[in-house]
CSV table of C-alpha atoms in Angstrom, one decimal:
chain,number,residue,atom,x,y,z
A,1,MET,CA,138.3,31.6,141.9
A,2,THR,CA,136.4,28.5,140.8
A,3,ASN,CA,133.5,29.3,138.5
A,4,LEU,CA,130.2,28.4,140.2
A,5,ARG,CA,128.8,27.6,136.8
A,6,ASP,CA,131.3,24.8,136.4
A,7,LEU,CA,130.6,23.5,139.9
A,8,ILE,CA,126.9,23.4,139.1
A,9,LEU,CA,127.5,21.4,135.9
A,10,ARG,CA,129.8,18.9,137.7
A,11,ASN,CA,127.4,18.4,140.5
A,12,MET,CA,124.6,17.8,138.0
A,13,LEU,CA,126.7,15.2,136.2
A,14,ALA,CA,127.5,13.5,139.5
A,15,SER,CA,123.9,13.5,140.7
A,16,GLY,CA,122.1,12.9,137.5
A,17,SER,CA,120.0,16.0,138.2
A,18,SER,CA,117.2,16.9,135.8
A,19,LEU,CA,118.8,20.4,135.5
A,20,LEU,CA,121.6,18.8,133.6
A,21,VAL,CA,119.3,18.7,130.6
A,22,LEU,CA,118.7,22.4,130.9
A,23,ALA,CA,122.4,23.1,131.4
A,24,LEU,CA,123.1,21.2,128.2
A,25,GLY,CA,120.6,23.3,126.2
A,26,SER,CA,117.5,21.3,126.3
A,27,THR,CA,114.4,23.0,125.1
A,28,ASN,CA,112.1,20.8,127.1
A,29,ALA,CA,113.1,22.1,130.5
A,30,SER,CA,110.5,23.7,132.7
A,31,ALA,CA,110.4,27.5,133.3
A,32,ALA,CA,111.0,26.8,137.0
A,33,ASP,CA,114.1,24.8,136.2
A,34,LYS,CA,115.4,27.5,134.0
A,35,GLN,CA,114.8,30.2,136.6
A,36,GLN,CA,116.6,28.1,139.3
A,37,LEU,CA,119.6,27.5,137.1
A,38,ASN,CA,119.9,31.1,136.0
A,39,ALA,CA,119.7,32.2,139.6
A,40,GLN,CA,122.6,29.9,140.5
A,41,ILE,CA,124.6,31.0,137.5
A,42,ASP,CA,124.1,34.7,138.1
A,43,GLU,CA,125.8,34.3,141.5
A,44,SER,CA,129.0,33.2,139.8
A,45,VAL,CA,129.5,36.5,138.0
A,46,ILE,CA,130.6,39.5,140.1
A,47,ALA,CA,128.8,42.8,139.5
A,48,ARG,CA,130.3,44.9,136.8
A,49,VAL,CA,131.0,48.4,138.1
A,50,PRO,CA,130.5,51.1,135.4
A,51,PRO,CA,133.3,53.8,135.1
A,52,THR,CA,132.5,56.8,137.3
A,53,ARG,CA,134.9,59.3,135.6
A,54,THR,CA,137.6,59.5,133.0
A,55,LEU,CA,141.1,60.6,133.9
A,56,SER,CA,144.0,61.8,131.8
A,57,LEU,CA,147.7,61.1,132.8
A,58,GLU,CA,148.3,64.9,133.1
A,59,LYS,CA,145.4,65.2,135.6
A,60,CYS,CA,146.7,62.3,137.6
A,61,LEU,CA,150.2,63.8,137.8
A,62,LEU,CA,148.8,67.2,138.9
A,63,SER,CA,146.6,65.5,141.5
A,64,ALA,CA,149.6,63.6,142.9
A,65,ASP,CA,151.6,66.9,143.2
A,66,GLN,CA,148.8,68.4,145.2
A,67,TYR,CA,147.4,65.6,147.3
A,68,ASN,CA,149.9,62.7,147.5
A,69,ARG,CA,150.7,62.2,151.2
A,70,GLU,CA,154.3,61.4,150.6
A,71,ILE,CA,154.9,64.6,148.8
A,72,LEU,CA,152.9,66.6,151.4
A,73,SER,CA,155.1,65.1,154.2
A,74,ALA,CA,158.3,65.9,152.3
A,75,ARG,CA,157.3,69.5,151.9
A,76,TRP,CA,157.4,69.9,155.7
A,77,ASN,CA,160.9,68.6,155.6
A,78,VAL,CA,161.8,71.6,153.4
A,79,ILE,CA,160.1,74.0,155.8
A,80,THR,CA,162.0,72.4,158.7
A,81,ALA,CA,165.3,72.8,156.9
A,82,GLN,CA,164.4,76.4,156.1
A,83,ALA,CA,163.8,77.1,159.8
A,84,ALA,CA,167.2,75.6,160.6
A,85,ILE,CA,168.8,78.5,158.6
A,86,LYS,CA,167.1,81.0,160.9
A,87,ILE,CA,168.3,79.0,163.9
A,88,ALA,CA,171.9,79.0,162.6
A,89,SER,CA,171.8,82.7,161.8
A,90,ALA,CA,170.8,83.7,165.4
A,91,ILE,CA,173.1,85.9,167.3
A,92,PRO,CA,173.3,84.9,171.0
A,93,ASN,CA,171.3,87.2,173.2
A,94,PRO,CA,173.2,89.1,175.9
A,95,GLN,CA,172.6,88.0,179.5
A,96,PRO,CA,172.1,90.9,181.9
A,97,TYR,CA,172.6,90.4,185.7
A,98,ILE,CA,172.5,92.3,188.9
A,99,GLN,CA,173.9,91.5,192.3
A,100,THR,CA,172.6,93.3,195.4
A,101,GLY,CA,171.0,92.4,198.7
A,102,PHE,CA,168.9,93.3,201.6
A,103,ALA,CA,168.9,92.9,205.4
A,104,ASN,CA,171.4,94.2,208.0
A,105,SER,CA,174.7,93.9,206.1
A,106,PHE,CA,173.3,96.2,203.4
A,107,ARG,CA,171.6,98.6,205.9
A,108,PHE,CA,174.0,99.0,208.8
A,109,LEU,CA,177.5,98.1,207.6
A,110,PHE,CA,179.6,101.1,208.3
A,111,THR,CA,182.1,100.4,205.5
A,112,GLY,CA,179.3,99.8,202.9
A,113,GLN,CA,178.3,96.8,200.9
A,114,THR,CA,179.3,96.6,197.2
A,115,SER,CA,176.6,95.7,194.7
A,116,GLN,CA,177.1,95.2,191.0
A,117,TYR,CA,175.2,95.0,187.7
A,118,GLY,CA,176.1,94.2,184.1
A,119,LEU,CA,175.7,91.9,181.2
A,120,THR,CA,177.7,89.2,179.3
A,121,GLU,CA,177.8,88.3,175.7
A,122,ASP,CA,179.0,85.1,174.0
A,123,ILE,CA,181.2,85.9,171.1
A,124,GLN,CA,181.5,83.1,168.5
A,125,THR,CA,185.0,82.8,167.2
A,126,ALA,CA,186.5,81.2,164.1
A,127,GLY,CA,183.5,82.1,162.0
A,128,LYS,CA,181.3,79.5,163.7
A,129,ARG,CA,178.1,81.4,162.9
A,130,THR,CA,178.9,81.7,159.2
A,131,LYS,CA,179.8,78.0,159.1
A,132,LYS,CA,176.6,77.0,160.9
A,133,ILE,CA,174.6,79.0,158.3
A,134,GLU,CA,176.5,77.3,155.5
A,135,VAL,CA,175.6,73.8,156.9
A,136,ALA,CA,172.0,74.8,157.3
A,137,LYS,CA,171.8,76.1,153.8
A,138,ALA,CA,173.4,73.0,152.4
A,139,ASN,CA,170.9,70.9,154.3
A,140,TYR,CA,168.0,73.1,153.0
A,141,LYS,CA,169.2,72.6,149.4
A,142,LEU,CA,169.4,68.8,150.1
A,143,ALA,CA,165.8,68.8,151.4
A,144,GLU,CA,164.6,70.6,148.2
A,145,ILE,CA,166.5,68.1,146.0
A,146,GLN,CA,165.0,65.2,148.0
A,147,LEU,CA,161.6,66.6,147.5
A,148,ASP,CA,162.1,66.8,143.8
A,149,ALA,CA,163.4,63.2,143.8
A,150,LEU,CA,160.3,62.1,145.7
A,151,ARG,CA,158.0,64.0,143.2
A,152,PHE,CA,159.8,62.3,140.3
A,153,ASP,CA,159.4,58.9,141.9
A,154,VAL,CA,155.7,59.4,142.6
A,155,HIS,CA,155.2,60.6,139.1
A,156,ASN,CA,156.9,57.5,137.8
A,157,ARG,CA,154.6,55.3,140.0
A,158,VAL,CA,151.6,57.3,138.7
A,159,ARG,CA,152.6,56.5,135.1
A,160,ARG,CA,152.9,52.8,136.0
A,161,ALA,CA,149.5,52.8,137.8
A,162,TYR,CA,147.9,54.6,134.9
A,163,ALA,CA,149.4,52.1,132.4
A,164,GLU,CA,148.1,49.2,134.5
A,165,LEU,CA,144.6,50.7,134.5
A,166,ALA,CA,144.8,51.1,130.8
A,167,ALA,CA,145.9,47.5,130.4
A,168,SER,CA,143.1,46.4,132.8
A,169,GLU,CA,140.5,48.3,130.8
A,170,ALA,CA,141.8,46.8,127.5
A,171,TYR,CA,141.8,43.3,128.9
A,172,ASP,CA,138.2,43.7,130.2
A,173,ASP,CA,137.2,44.9,126.7
A,174,LEU,CA,139.0,41.9,125.2
A,175,ILE,CA,137.1,39.4,127.3
A,176,GLU,CA,133.8,41.1,126.3
A,177,SER,CA,134.7,41.1,122.6
A,178,GLN,CA,135.9,37.5,122.7
A,179,ARG,CA,132.7,36.4,124.5
A,180,ALA,CA,130.7,38.1,121.8
A,181,VAL,CA,132.7,36.1,119.2
A,182,GLY,CA,131.9,32.9,121.2
A,183,GLU,CA,128.2,33.8,121.2
A,184,ARG,CA,128.3,34.2,117.4
A,185,LEU,CA,129.9,30.7,117.2
A,186,LEU,CA,127.0,29.5,119.4
A,187,THR,CA,124.5,31.1,117.1
A,188,ILE,CA,126.1,29.4,114.1
A,189,ALA,CA,126.2,26.1,115.8
A,190,GLN,CA,122.5,26.4,116.7
A,191,LYS,CA,121.6,27.3,113.1
A,192,ARG,CA,123.6,24.3,111.8
A,193,PHE,CA,121.9,22.0,114.3
A,194,ASP,CA,118.4,23.4,113.4
A,195,ALA,CA,119.3,22.8,109.7
A,196,GLY,CA,120.4,19.2,110.5
A,197,LYS,CA,124.0,19.9,109.5
A,198,ALA,CA,125.5,19.5,113.0
A,199,ALA,CA,125.1,17.4,116.0
A,200,LYS,CA,123.7,18.6,119.4
A,201,ALA,CA,127.2,18.1,120.9
A,202,GLU,CA,128.4,21.0,118.8
A,203,VAL,CA,125.8,23.3,120.3
A,204,LEU,CA,126.8,22.2,123.8
A,205,GLN,CA,130.5,22.7,123.0
A,206,ALA,CA,129.9,26.2,121.7
A,207,ASN,CA,127.7,27.0,124.7
A,208,LEU,CA,130.5,25.7,127.1
A,209,ASN,CA,133.0,27.9,125.2
A,210,VAL,CA,130.8,31.0,126.0
A,211,LEU,CA,130.3,30.0,129.6
A,212,GLN,CA,134.0,29.7,130.3
A,213,TYR,CA,134.4,33.4,129.7
A,214,ASP,CA,132.5,34.2,133.0
A,215,THR,CA,135.5,33.4,135.1
A,216,GLN,CA,137.7,35.5,132.9
A,217,ARG,CA,135.1,38.3,133.2
A,218,ASN,CA,135.4,38.0,137.0
A,219,SER,CA,139.2,38.2,136.8
A,220,ALA,CA,139.1,41.2,134.4
A,221,GLN,CA,136.6,43.1,136.5
A,222,GLY,CA,138.6,42.4,139.7
A,223,ARG,CA,141.9,43.6,138.0
A,224,LEU,CA,140.1,46.7,136.8
A,225,GLN,CA,138.8,47.5,140.3
A,226,ARG,CA,142.2,47.0,141.9
A,227,ALA,CA,144.0,49.1,139.3
A,228,SER,CA,141.5,51.9,139.9
A,229,ALA,CA,142.0,51.8,143.7
A,230,SER,CA,145.8,51.8,143.2
A,231,LEU,CA,145.7,54.9,141.0
A,232,SER,CA,143.3,56.6,143.4
A,233,LEU,CA,145.6,56.0,146.3
A,234,ILE,CA,148.8,57.2,144.6
A,235,THR,CA,147.1,60.4,143.4
A,236,GLY,CA,146.2,61.4,146.9
A,237,GLU,CA,142.7,60.1,147.2
A,238,ARG,CA,141.5,57.8,150.0
A,239,PRO,CA,139.6,54.9,148.3
A,240,SER,CA,136.5,54.2,150.4
A,241,ARG,CA,134.4,52.1,147.9
A,242,VAL,CA,134.7,49.9,144.9
A,243,GLU,CA,135.1,52.2,141.9
A,244,VAL,CA,136.2,51.8,138.3
A,245,LEU,CA,138.1,54.6,136.6
A,246,ASP,CA,138.4,55.2,132.9
A,247,VAL,CA,141.5,56.3,131.0
A,248,ASP,CA,141.6,58.5,128.0
A,249,ASP,CA,144.7,57.0,126.5
A,250,ASN,CA,145.1,53.3,125.8
A,251,GLY,CA,146.1,53.6,122.1
A,252,LEU,CA,148.7,50.8,122.0
A,253,PHE,CA,146.1,48.4,123.4
A,254,LYS,CA,143.7,49.5,120.7
A,255,LEU,CA,146.4,49.1,118.1
A,256,SER,CA,146.3,52.8,117.5
A,257,THR,CA,149.1,54.7,115.9
A,258,ASP,CA,148.1,57.9,117.6
A,259,LYS,CA,150.7,59.5,119.9
A,260,SER,CA,150.4,58.3,123.4
A,261,THR,CA,150.9,60.4,126.5
A,262,ILE,CA,152.1,57.3,128.5
A,263,VAL,CA,155.0,56.2,126.2
A,264,PRO,CA,156.5,57.2,122.9
A,265,PRO,CA,155.3,55.2,119.9
A,266,TYR,CA,157.1,51.9,119.4
A,267,MET,CA,157.9,52.8,115.7
A,268,GLN,CA,160.1,55.7,116.8
A,269,SER,CA,163.8,54.9,117.1
A,270,LEU,CA,165.4,54.7,120.6
A,271,PRO,CA,168.2,57.1,121.6
A,272,ALA,CA,171.7,55.7,122.0
A,273,VAL,CA,172.4,54.1,125.4
A,274,SER,CA,175.5,56.2,125.8
A,275,ASP,CA,173.4,59.3,125.5
A,276,LEU,CA,171.0,58.0,128.2
A,277,ILE,CA,173.9,57.2,130.5
A,278,GLY,CA,175.4,60.7,130.0
A,279,LEU,CA,171.9,62.2,130.7
A,280,ALA,CA,171.5,60.1,133.8
A,281,LEU,CA,174.9,61.1,135.3
A,282,THR,CA,174.0,64.7,134.9
A,283,GLU,CA,170.3,64.8,135.5
A,284,ARG,CA,169.3,62.0,137.9
A,285,ILE,CA,167.9,63.7,141.0
A,286,ASP,CA,169.0,61.2,143.6
A,287,LEU,CA,172.5,61.5,142.2
A,288,LYS,CA,172.3,65.3,142.7
A,289,ALA,CA,171.0,64.6,146.2
A,290,ALA,CA,174.0,62.4,146.9
A,291,GLN,CA,176.3,65.1,145.6
A,292,GLN,CA,174.6,67.6,147.8
A,293,GLN,CA,174.9,65.3,150.8
A,294,VAL,CA,178.7,65.2,150.3
A,295,TYR,CA,178.8,69.0,150.2
A,296,ALA,CA,176.6,69.3,153.3
A,297,ASN,CA,178.9,66.8,155.2
A,298,GLN,CA,182.0,68.7,154.1
A,299,ARG,CA,180.4,71.9,155.5
A,300,ALA,CA,179.7,70.0,158.7
A,301,LEU,CA,183.4,68.9,158.9
A,302,THR,CA,184.5,72.5,158.5
A,303,LEU,CA,182.2,73.5,161.4
A,304,SER,CA,183.4,70.7,163.6
A,305,LYS,CA,187.0,71.9,163.1
A,306,ALA,CA,186.0,75.4,164.0
A,307,MET,CA,184.4,74.2,167.2
A,308,ARG,CA,187.9,73.4,168.5
A,309,ILE,CA,188.5,77.1,169.0
A,310,PRO,CA,186.8,78.2,172.2
A,311,ASP,CA,184.3,81.0,172.2
A,312,VAL,CA,184.9,84.2,174.2
A,313,VAL,CA,182.5,85.4,176.8
A,314,LEU,CA,182.7,89.2,177.3
A,315,GLY,CA,181.1,91.0,180.2
A,316,GLY,CA,180.9,94.4,181.7
A,317,GLY,CA,179.0,96.4,184.3
A,318,GLY,CA,179.2,98.8,187.2
A,319,THR,CA,179.3,98.7,191.0
A,320,PHE,CA,177.7,100.8,193.7
A,321,SER,CA,177.7,100.8,197.5
A,322,THR,CA,175.4,101.8,200.3
A,323,PHE,CA,176.7,103.1,203.6
A,324,ALA,CA,175.1,103.2,207.0
A,325,LYS,CA,173.3,106.5,207.7
A,326,ASN,CA,174.7,106.9,211.2
A,327,GLN,CA,178.5,106.7,211.3
A,328,PRO,CA,180.2,106.1,214.7
A,329,SER,CA,182.5,108.7,216.1
A,330,GLY,CA,186.0,108.6,214.5
A,331,LEU,CA,184.7,107.8,211.0
A,332,SER,CA,184.5,110.5,208.4
A,333,PRO,CA,181.1,110.6,206.7
A,334,ALA,CA,181.2,109.5,203.0
A,335,GLY,CA,178.5,109.6,200.3
A,336,ASN,CA,177.3,106.6,198.4
A,337,TRP,CA,178.9,107.9,195.3
A,338,LEU,CA,182.2,106.7,196.8
A,339,GLY,CA,181.2,103.1,196.1
A,340,THR,CA,180.5,103.5,192.4
A,341,GLY,CA,182.7,102.0,189.6
A,342,ALA,CA,182.9,100.1,186.4
A,343,TYR,CA,184.5,96.8,185.3
A,344,PHE,CA,184.7,94.3,182.5
A,345,THR,CA,185.2,90.5,182.4
A,346,LEU,CA,186.7,88.2,179.8
A,347,SER,CA,186.4,84.4,180.0
A,348,MET,CA,186.8,81.4,177.7
A,349,GLU,CA,187.1,77.7,177.8
A,350,GLN,CA,190.6,76.2,178.1
A,351,PRO,CA,190.8,73.1,175.9
A,352,PHE,CA,193.3,71.3,178.1
A,353,PHE,CA,191.6,67.9,178.3
A,354,TYR,CA,189.4,67.7,175.2
A,355,GLN,CA,189.7,69.5,171.8
A,356,HIS,CA,186.6,68.1,170.0
A,357,GLN,CA,188.7,65.3,168.4
A,358,GLY,CA,185.7,62.9,168.4
A,359,GLU,CA,183.4,65.4,166.5
A,360,VAL,CA,186.1,66.0,163.9
A,361,GLN,CA,186.8,62.4,163.4
A,362,GLN,CA,183.1,61.6,163.1
A,363,ALA,CA,182.5,64.4,160.6
A,364,ALA,CA,185.4,63.3,158.5
A,365,ALA,CA,184.2,59.7,158.5
A,366,THR,CA,180.7,60.9,157.5
A,367,VAL,CA,182.2,62.7,154.5
A,368,ARG,CA,184.1,59.6,153.4
A,369,VAL,CA,180.9,57.5,153.7
A,370,SER,CA,178.9,59.9,151.6
A,371,GLN,CA,181.6,60.0,149.0
A,372,ALA,CA,181.7,56.2,148.8
A,373,GLN,CA,177.9,56.2,148.5
A,374,LEU,CA,178.1,58.7,145.7
A,375,SER,CA,180.6,56.6,143.8
A,376,LEU,CA,178.5,53.5,144.3
A,377,LEU,CA,175.3,55.3,143.2
A,378,LYS,CA,177.1,56.4,139.9
A,379,SER,CA,177.9,52.8,139.2
A,380,GLN,CA,174.3,51.7,140.0
A,381,VAL,CA,172.9,54.5,137.8
A,382,THR,CA,175.0,53.3,134.8
A,383,THR,CA,174.1,49.7,135.4
A,384,ALA,CA,170.4,50.5,135.9
A,385,THR,CA,170.3,52.5,132.6
A,386,ILE,CA,171.9,49.7,130.7
A,387,PHE,CA,169.4,47.1,132.1
A,388,ALA,CA,166.4,49.4,131.5
A,389,TYR,CA,167.6,50.1,127.9
A,390,SER,CA,168.0,46.4,127.2
A,391,GLU,CA,164.5,45.6,128.6
A,392,LEU,CA,163.0,48.5,126.6
A,393,SER,CA,164.7,47.3,123.4
A,394,VAL,CA,163.3,43.8,123.8
A,395,ALA,CA,159.8,45.0,124.7
A,396,ARG,CA,159.8,47.4,121.8
A,397,ALA,CA,160.8,44.7,119.3
A,398,ASN,CA,158.1,42.4,120.7
A,399,VAL,CA,155.4,45.0,120.3
A,400,PHE,CA,156.5,45.5,116.7
A,401,GLU,CA,156.4,41.7,116.1
A,402,TYR,CA,152.9,41.4,117.6
A,403,GLN,CA,151.5,44.3,115.7
A,404,GLN,CA,153.1,43.5,112.4
A,405,ASN,CA,152.9,39.7,112.3
A,406,LEU,CA,151.4,37.8,115.2
A,407,LEU,CA,148.1,39.7,115.7
A,408,PRO,CA,147.2,40.0,112.0
A,409,THR,CA,147.9,36.3,111.4
A,410,ALA,CA,146.0,35.2,114.5
A,411,ALA,CA,143.0,37.4,113.5
A,412,GLN,CA,143.0,36.0,110.0
A,413,VAL,CA,143.2,32.4,111.2
A,414,ALA,CA,140.3,33.0,113.7
A,415,LYS,CA,138.2,34.6,110.9
A,416,ILE,CA,138.9,31.9,108.4
A,417,ALA,CA,138.2,29.1,110.9
A,418,ARG,CA,134.9,30.8,112.0
A,419,ARG,CA,133.9,31.3,108.4
A,420,GLY,CA,134.9,27.7,107.5
A,421,TYR,CA,132.7,26.4,110.3
A,422,GLU,CA,129.8,28.5,109.2
A,423,VAL,CA,129.9,27.1,105.7
A,424,GLY,CA,130.7,23.5,106.9
A,425,ALA,CA,134.3,23.4,105.7
A,426,THR,CA,135.8,22.9,109.2
A,427,ASP,CA,134.5,21.6,112.5
A,428,LEU,CA,133.6,23.6,115.6
A,429,ALA,CA,136.7,22.5,117.5
A,430,THR,CA,138.9,24.2,114.9
A,431,ALA,CA,137.0,27.4,115.1
A,432,ILE,CA,137.1,27.4,118.9
A,433,VAL,CA,140.8,26.7,119.1
A,434,ALA,CA,141.5,29.4,116.5
A,435,GLN,CA,139.4,31.9,118.6
A,436,GLN,CA,141.2,30.9,121.8
A,437,GLN,CA,144.6,31.3,120.1
A,438,TYR,CA,143.6,34.7,118.9
A,439,GLN,CA,142.5,35.7,122.4
A,440,GLN,CA,145.7,34.3,123.9
A,441,THR,CA,147.8,36.2,121.3
A,442,LEU,CA,145.9,39.4,122.2
A,443,SER,CA,146.4,38.8,125.9
A,444,SER,CA,150.1,38.1,125.5
A,445,TYR,CA,150.3,41.3,123.4
A,446,PHE,CA,148.7,43.3,126.2
A,447,ASP,CA,151.3,41.9,128.6
A,448,THR,CA,154.0,42.9,126.1
A,449,VAL,CA,152.5,46.4,126.0
A,450,VAL,CA,152.5,46.6,129.8
A,451,ASN,CA,156.2,45.5,129.7
A,452,TYR,CA,156.9,48.2,127.1
A,453,GLN,CA,155.3,50.8,129.2
A,454,ASN,CA,157.1,49.6,132.4
A,455,ALA,CA,160.3,49.5,130.5
A,456,TRP,CA,159.9,53.2,129.6
A,457,ALA,CA,159.2,53.9,133.2
A,458,ASP,CA,162.3,52.0,134.2
A,459,VAL,CA,164.4,54.0,131.7
A,460,GLU,CA,163.0,57.3,133.0
A,461,GLN,CA,163.6,56.2,136.5
A,462,ALA,CA,167.2,55.2,135.6
A,463,VAL,CA,167.8,58.5,133.8
A,464,GLY,CA,166.0,60.7,136.3
A,465,VAL,CA,164.1,62.8,133.9
A,466,PRO,CA,161.2,62.2,131.5
A,467,VAL,CA,162.6,61.1,128.1
A,468,HIS,CA,160.9,63.0,125.3
A,469,LEU,CA,161.5,61.7,121.7
C-alpha cells in the first residue's frame, strides 16, 4: 500500500504548496497548516489494535482438540464406524408367516381347505457374520487412526500459526524500536542544526527516515491481525472482528536463551537423520493408517470370497384344515383335527450363472492398490524426512550465524555510526544506512527464525510424532 504521507509530499512538490514548508520542518508554518497536514498524515496509518488476550501454545493445542471443526467432524466418522460393528454383528431376524383365507372355499368345502403357519430364518454360512464383524472392526480401527492423524496435522498447523503470530509480534516490536532509533537521530540532527553544526537538509533527511516507518507500521500491524485471525480459526474459534492476540513465547525473536515451547533451542545438537527415518517408519500416523487400510481390504477380500457360498434359508411350521359343518350323505363326518400337521423347508441359492467373481476380483485389486500405496508412502516418508532434516540443518546454522556474528556486528556498526554522527565524526547518511542495515539484518533474522520453526514443524510432520530433545 502506498504511503499517503509520501503522496502528500510528492503532490506538494509538484504544486508548490505552502504546506511543503511545513512538511520539510519549517517553524514558520501556521497552526491551521499544521493541523491540516497532521490530519492528512494520520489517515495514512492504520489503527493499532491492542492485544486482547495472551495465549500459550499448550492452550492453543487444547482448544484445537476441543473446538477445531475438522476434528469434530472426524470424531463422527469414528462413531459411524463403531455403529457399523453393531450392524455387522446383527443376526437376521426370523420371518413368521401364515396362510389362511375366508369366503366360501374355507366355509363350505366338504373336503376341507388347508391353511398353514410358520417362520423362516436366514442362516449365514462360511462364517460370513464373523467376517463382516472383522471388516467392521478393521474399518473402526482405521477411523480411529485417521482421527489421530488429523489431530496431529491440526496440531502441526497450530504450531505454525502460533510461530507466525510470534514472528508478527516480534516484527511489529522491531518496527517500533527502529522508529524510536530514527526519532533519536532526528533529535540529534535537530540539536546539531540548532547549534549551527549541521545543515537544515540533515534535519529533513532524518525526519524523512522517521516518516518512512509508517508504511512498515501498517504492514506489521496488518500481518499481526492476519496471524491472529489464522490462529483463532484453526483453534476452533470463528473470527468476527479485527483482533490482535499476544503470545507468551517468542524467545528466539528476543534473542533469549530460555527454553521455548515452540521449538528446541538452536544450540542443541540435532538427532541423526537415520534415527529420524527409523522413528518415522514406525510412528508416523498416516503410515499406520495405510497399513490398517491394507488389513481392512484384506478382511474385505476374505468376506467377498465367503460370499460365493450361498446362505441357507430354513423354515418350519404347521397346517390345519376346516371342514364344512354339514356333510352330504355318503361322507363320513371328520373333525378339524384331521387337517393338522407339521412341515419344514430348506432353500438356498444355486450359483449356476454367477459366483461373485466380480466382487472377489474387485476386492483383490483393492488390496493390491492399498499395498502399492503403502509402499509409495514409505518412500515418501523417507524422502520427506531427509528433506526436512536438510532444511532444519540449514535454518539452525543460519540462526546460529545471525545470533553469534551478524546481529552483534550490525548492532555495533549502528551504535558506532549513531554515536559518530552525534559527535560529528560521521555524517547523517552513514548513521541512517547503518540503522537500516541493522533493521534489515534483524528482519532477515526473524525470517530465518520462522524458517527454523517451520523446519521443525516439517520434521515433526515427516516423522509423525513430536520430537523432544
